[in-house]
Tab-separated table of C-alpha atoms in Angstrom:
chain	number	residue	atom	x	y	z
F	576	MET	CA	0.034	-0.127	0.271
F	577	SER	CA	1.515	3.307	-0.939
F	578	ALA	CA	1.999	6.139	1.494
F	579	ASN	CA	-0.935	8.090	0.441
F	580	ASN	CA	-3.323	5.152	0.332
F	581	SER	CA	-2.417	4.508	4.042
F	582	ARG	CA	-2.876	7.881	4.812
F	583	GLU	CA	-6.067	8.095	3.416
F	584	TRP	CA	-7.110	4.824	4.905
F	585	SER	CA	-6.067	6.212	8.318
F	586	LEU	CA	-8.184	9.201	7.758
F	587	LEU	CA	-11.150	7.434	6.718
F	588	PHE	CA	-11.320	4.808	9.266
F	589	GLY	CA	-10.987	7.536	12.141
F	590	LEU	CA	-13.705	9.801	10.940
F	591	ALA	CA	-16.025	6.477	10.038
F	592	ILE	CA	-15.250	5.450	13.857
F	593	TRP	CA	-16.341	9.097	14.959
F	594	VAL	CA	-19.598	9.449	13.108
F	595	ILE	CA	-20.790	5.938	14.059
F	596	TRP	CA	-20.063	6.714	17.594
F	597	LYS	CA	-22.007	9.967	17.284
F	598	SER	CA	-24.944	8.276	15.569
F	599	ARG	CA	-25.132	5.527	18.354
F	600	ASN	CA	-25.233	7.969	20.886
F	601	ALA	CA	-27.832	9.949	19.240
F	602	CYS	CA	-29.851	6.607	18.963
F	603	VAL	CA	-29.473	5.757	22.406
F	604	PHE	CA	-29.957	8.845	24.035
F	605	GLU	CA	-31.981	10.934	21.665
F	606	ALA	CA	-34.021	8.595	20.353
F	607	GLU	CA	-32.951	9.256	16.683
F	608	GLU	CA	-33.020	6.429	14.220
F	609	PHE	CA	-29.577	4.413	13.450
F	610	SER	CA	-29.715	4.728	9.347
F	611	SER	CA	-26.719	3.203	7.768
F	612	ASP	CA	-27.602	5.549	4.804
F	613	LYS	CA	-27.184	8.523	6.994
F	614	ILE	CA	-24.526	7.335	8.461
F	615	PHE	CA	-22.618	7.095	4.792
F	616	LYS	CA	-23.492	10.312	3.866
F	617	GLN	CA	-22.363	11.849	7.249
F	618	ILE	CA	-18.858	10.068	6.581
F	619	HIS	CA	-19.130	11.930	3.202
F	620	TYR	CA	-19.678	15.079	4.666
F	621	HIS	CA	-17.000	15.098	6.832
F	622	VAL	CA	-14.243	12.970	4.980
F	623	ASP	CA	-14.256	14.668	1.427
F	624	PRO	CA	-13.559	18.358	2.527
F	625	VAL	CA	-10.689	17.172	4.989
F	626	ILE	CA	-9.186	14.775	2.084
F	627	GLN	CA	-9.594	17.917	-0.253
F	628	GLN	CA	-8.069	20.018	2.365
F	629	GLN	CA	-5.105	17.973	2.615
F	630	GLY	CA	-4.506	17.279	-1.201
F	631	VAL	CA	-4.980	13.519	-1.521
F	632	GLY	CA	-7.510	11.573	-3.337
F	633	THR	CA	-10.838	9.934	-1.485
F	634	LEU	CA	-11.364	6.362	-0.805
F	635	LEU	CA	-15.249	6.927	-1.136
F	636	GLY	CA	-14.998	7.231	-5.215
F	637	ARG	CA	-12.014	9.014	-6.739
F	638	PRO	CA	-12.783	12.883	-7.106
F	639	ARG	CA	-13.306	14.121	-10.687
F	640	TYR	CA	-11.474	17.621	-11.645
F	641	ARG	CA	-11.964	20.052	-14.157
F	642	GLU	CA	-9.451	22.810	-15.415
F	643	GLU	CA	-11.181	26.149	-14.776
F	644	LEU	CA	-9.768	29.886	-14.862
F	645	VAL	CA	-9.959	31.415	-11.388
F	646	ARG	CA	-9.583	34.974	-10.663
F	647	TRP	CA	-10.006	37.257	-7.845
F	648	SER	CA	-13.651	38.771	-7.557
F	649	PHE	CA	-14.373	42.369	-6.567
F	650	PRO	CA	-16.747	42.633	-3.525
F	651	ILE	CA	-20.201	44.262	-4.675
F	652	PRO	CA	-20.523	48.116	-4.009
F	653	GLY	CA	-21.205	49.364	-0.345
F	654	TRP	CA	-19.218	45.824	0.682
F	655	ILE	CA	-15.425	45.115	2.035
F	656	LYS	CA	-13.885	42.152	1.033
F	657	VAL	CA	-11.005	40.175	3.299
F	658	ASN	CA	-9.477	37.319	1.929
F	659	VAL	CA	-7.766	35.052	4.485
F	660	ASP	CA	-5.461	32.336	4.761
F	661	GLY	CA	-3.603	29.932	6.983
F	662	SER	CA	-0.240	28.216	6.655
F	663	LEU	CA	2.054	25.553	8.409
F	664	ARG	CA	5.364	25.155	7.970
F	665	GLN	CA	6.195	21.448	7.296
F	666	GLY	CA	8.834	20.015	9.976
F	667	SER	CA	8.561	23.153	12.443
F	668	ASN	CA	4.651	22.904	12.626
F	669	ARG	CA	4.778	26.484	12.831
F	670	ALA	CA	1.698	28.085	11.767
F	671	GLY	CA	0.609	31.446	10.587
F	672	CYS	CA	-2.491	33.208	9.030
F	673	GLY	CA	-3.016	36.212	7.309
F	674	GLY	CA	-5.286	38.365	5.100
F	675	VAL	CA	-6.198	41.757	3.291
F	676	PHE	CA	-9.157	43.866	3.159
F	677	ARG	CA	-10.026	45.430	-0.231
F	678	GLY	CA	-12.822	47.909	-1.294
F	679	ALA	CA	-15.243	47.527	-4.058
F	680	ASP	CA	-12.841	49.090	-6.372
F	681	GLY	CA	-10.337	46.444	-5.660
F	682	LYS	CA	-8.268	49.031	-3.784
F	683	TRP	CA	-6.046	48.087	-0.727
F	684	ILE	CA	-7.492	48.887	2.841
F	685	LEU	CA	-5.611	46.982	5.130
F	686	GLY	CA	-3.422	43.811	5.610
F	687	PHE	CA	-3.102	41.817	8.815
F	688	SER	CA	-0.712	38.324	9.516
F	689	MET	CA	0.303	36.682	12.921
F	690	ASN	CA	2.821	33.900	13.794
F	691	LEU	CA	0.475	31.516	15.541
F	692	GLY	CA	3.540	29.299	17.049
F	693	ARG	CA	2.706	25.500	16.779
F	694	GLY	CA	-0.536	24.439	15.476
F	695	SER	CA	-2.525	23.088	12.607
F	696	VAL	CA	-3.536	24.130	9.199
F	697	LEU	CA	-7.263	24.047	10.023
F	698	PHE	CA	-6.540	25.937	13.492
F	699	ALA	CA	-4.617	28.730	11.101
F	700	GLU	CA	-7.441	29.030	8.649
F	701	LEU	CA	-10.097	29.241	11.451
F	702	LYS	CA	-7.838	31.811	13.363
F	703	ALA	CA	-7.243	34.013	10.386
F	704	VAL	CA	-11.257	34.417	9.948
F	705	GLU	CA	-11.751	35.257	13.674
F	706	LEU	CA	-9.006	37.956	13.322
F	707	ALA	CA	-10.293	39.363	10.219
F	708	LEU	CA	-13.756	39.767	11.759
F	709	ARG	CA	-12.368	41.402	15.040
F	710	ILE	CA	-10.182	43.765	12.904
F	711	ALA	CA	-13.010	44.517	10.416
F	712	TRP	CA	-15.392	45.472	13.871
F	713	ASP	CA	-12.290	47.495	15.128
F	714	ASN	CA	-12.313	49.363	12.250
F	715	GLY	CA	-16.140	50.182	11.779
F	716	PHE	CA	-16.509	48.021	8.717
F	717	THR	CA	-20.284	47.163	8.631
F	718	HIS	CA	-20.423	45.026	5.541
F	719	ILE	CA	-17.942	42.236	5.050
F	720	CYS	CA	-17.362	39.486	2.778
F	721	VAL	CA	-14.898	36.882	4.635
F	722	GLU	CA	-13.303	34.480	1.619
F	723	SER	CA	-11.079	31.587	2.532
F	724	ASP	CA	-9.706	28.779	0.351
F	725	SER	CA	-10.167	26.453	3.076
F	726	LEU	CA	-13.472	24.508	2.275
F	727	LEU	CA	-13.242	22.907	5.506
F	728	ALA	CA	-13.085	26.057	7.414
F	729	ILE	CA	-16.043	27.550	5.742
F	730	SER	CA	-18.399	24.241	6.141
F	731	LEU	CA	-17.610	24.625	9.917
F	732	ILE	CA	-18.292	28.247	10.272
F	733	GLU	CA	-21.317	27.855	8.035
F	734	LYS	CA	-22.855	24.450	9.122
F	735	GLY	CA	-21.646	24.483	12.397
F	736	SER	CA	-19.913	21.769	14.359
F	737	SER	CA	-20.065	19.356	17.712
F	738	PRO	CA	-19.345	21.332	21.042
F	739	HIS	CA	-16.543	18.625	21.229
F	740	HIS	CA	-14.453	19.748	18.162
F	741	PRO	CA	-10.888	20.568	18.657
F	742	PHE	CA	-11.631	23.992	17.627
F	743	ALA	CA	-15.059	24.382	19.189
F	744	SER	CA	-13.364	27.572	21.080
F	745	ILE	CA	-12.746	29.426	18.113
F	746	LEU	CA	-15.871	28.529	16.225
F	747	LYS	CA	-17.905	29.737	18.996
F	748	HIS	CA	-16.110	33.242	18.874
F	749	ILE	CA	-16.557	33.358	15.182
F	750	HIS	CA	-20.459	32.825	15.717
F	751	CYS	CA	-20.345	35.619	18.338
F	752	TRP	CA	-19.141	37.941	16.006
F	753	LYS	CA	-21.422	36.911	13.199
F	754	GLN	CA	-24.465	37.909	15.594
F	755	LYS	CA	-23.130	41.317	16.103
F	756	ASN	CA	-25.155	44.108	14.189
F	757	TRP	CA	-23.577	44.050	10.883
F	758	GLN	CA	-23.907	42.356	7.464
F	759	VAL	CA	-21.274	39.259	7.138
F	760	THR	CA	-21.352	36.597	4.696
F	761	PHE	CA	-18.332	34.083	4.166
F	762	ALA	CA	-17.385	32.440	0.656
F	763	HIS	CA	-15.247	29.942	-0.404
F	764	SER	CA	-12.309	30.801	-2.739
F	765	PHE	CA	-10.016	28.851	-4.977
F	766	ARG	CA	-6.077	29.009	-4.079
F	767	GLU	CA	-5.601	30.932	-7.415
F	768	GLY	CA	-8.149	33.340	-6.381
F	769	ASN	CA	-6.544	34.052	-2.899
F	770	ARG	CA	-2.828	34.671	-3.610
F	771	VAL	CA	-2.603	37.618	-1.599
F	772	ALA	CA	-3.943	36.184	1.837
F	773	ASP	CA	-1.466	33.306	1.100
F	774	TRP	CA	1.188	35.421	0.811
F	775	PHE	CA	0.613	37.170	4.094
F	776	ALA	CA	-0.105	33.725	5.800
F	777	ASN	CA	3.221	31.867	4.359
F	778	SER	CA	5.102	34.977	5.613
F	779	ALA	CA	3.658	34.911	9.013
F	780	PRO	CA	5.724	32.499	10.734
F	781	SER	CA	8.728	34.353	10.096
F	782	ARG	CA	7.281	37.574	11.993
F	783	GLN	CA	7.360	38.161	15.665
F	784	PHE	CA	4.741	36.714	17.619
F	785	GLY	CA	1.511	38.575	17.815
F	786	LEU	CA	-1.002	40.246	15.493
F	787	HIS	CA	0.801	42.756	12.735
F	788	LEU	CA	-1.602	45.134	11.241
F	789	ILE	CA	-0.190	46.587	7.664
F	790	SER	CA	-1.402	49.701	6.643
F	791	SER	CA	0.322	49.680	3.246
F	792	PRO	CA	0.939	47.105	0.665
F	793	PRO	CA	4.530	45.328	1.146
F	794	ALA	CA	6.755	45.600	-2.224
F	795	TYR	CA	6.633	41.798	-2.715
F	796	CYS	CA	2.799	41.809	-3.003
F	797	ILE	CA	2.277	44.802	-5.303
F	798	ASP	CA	2.167	42.688	-8.251
F	799	LEU	CA	0.020	40.088	-7.032
F	800	LEU	CA	-2.465	43.267	-5.899
F	801	TRP	CA	-2.108	44.845	-9.621
F	802	GLN	CA	-3.003	41.345	-10.960
F	803	ASP	CA	-6.105	40.978	-9.150
F	804	SER	CA	-7.392	44.554	-9.682
F	805	ILE	CA	-7.177	43.955	-13.331
F	806	GLY	CA	-8.879	40.588	-13.524
F	807	VAL	CA	-6.141	37.949	-14.304
F	808	ALA	CA	-6.836	34.325	-14.142
F	809	LEU	CA	-4.913	31.138	-13.600
F	810	SER	CA	-5.886	27.705	-14.453
F	811	GLY	CA	-6.956	25.635	-11.192
F	812	ARG	CA	-8.042	22.068	-10.686
F	813	ILE	CA	-11.517	22.378	-9.740
F	814	LEU	CA	-13.393	19.585	-8.288
F	815	SER	CA	-16.501	18.765	-10.239
């Protein structure tokens, strides 16, 4: 068995056992029907986003991809878009996150990055969202579109999670921010449309610990900002 297949089986087995255990508890303590079809769908729901996030195939049926041009999209008038991303340096397990706020004209408003120390990719992705909301609120932004290239993070934020989830605390904070008196939406972006946030996230572990607010675009990402503003598209592999 190849390393990738072994990794996939380990992931599938662990999540499948977790789903079955949850379903068993719901049957015993909440009188819910123990349905094998429902369990299989729940395994799909939890496994597929994780597998996509980790960049491996799926044992529940190999995913089909199509080539598609992907570009950054402007927010609608009156709204501010914040693209966020998380990163993890292999070997050191040092995590970081970052993001960039832009207006309906595509112009830079504010950037941020944070060295998170040791962590995981999902922790960094969720922390990026939480920080983006906090920064947006502190700056008086009232209409915010948060865009992340983590399908799993967006799914957890939109659909909710178990109170026993490893990152339930961060998800609770995000939910609290959502409930404030403002307009907030969440959307998934493919990596090719999230390159500026990716740059900030990847550079974050090299910074000192703590949150860094960036008032002017750094020289290294000016070209990326310009490409986004003129609609440069990159070819990406999109899950069909």
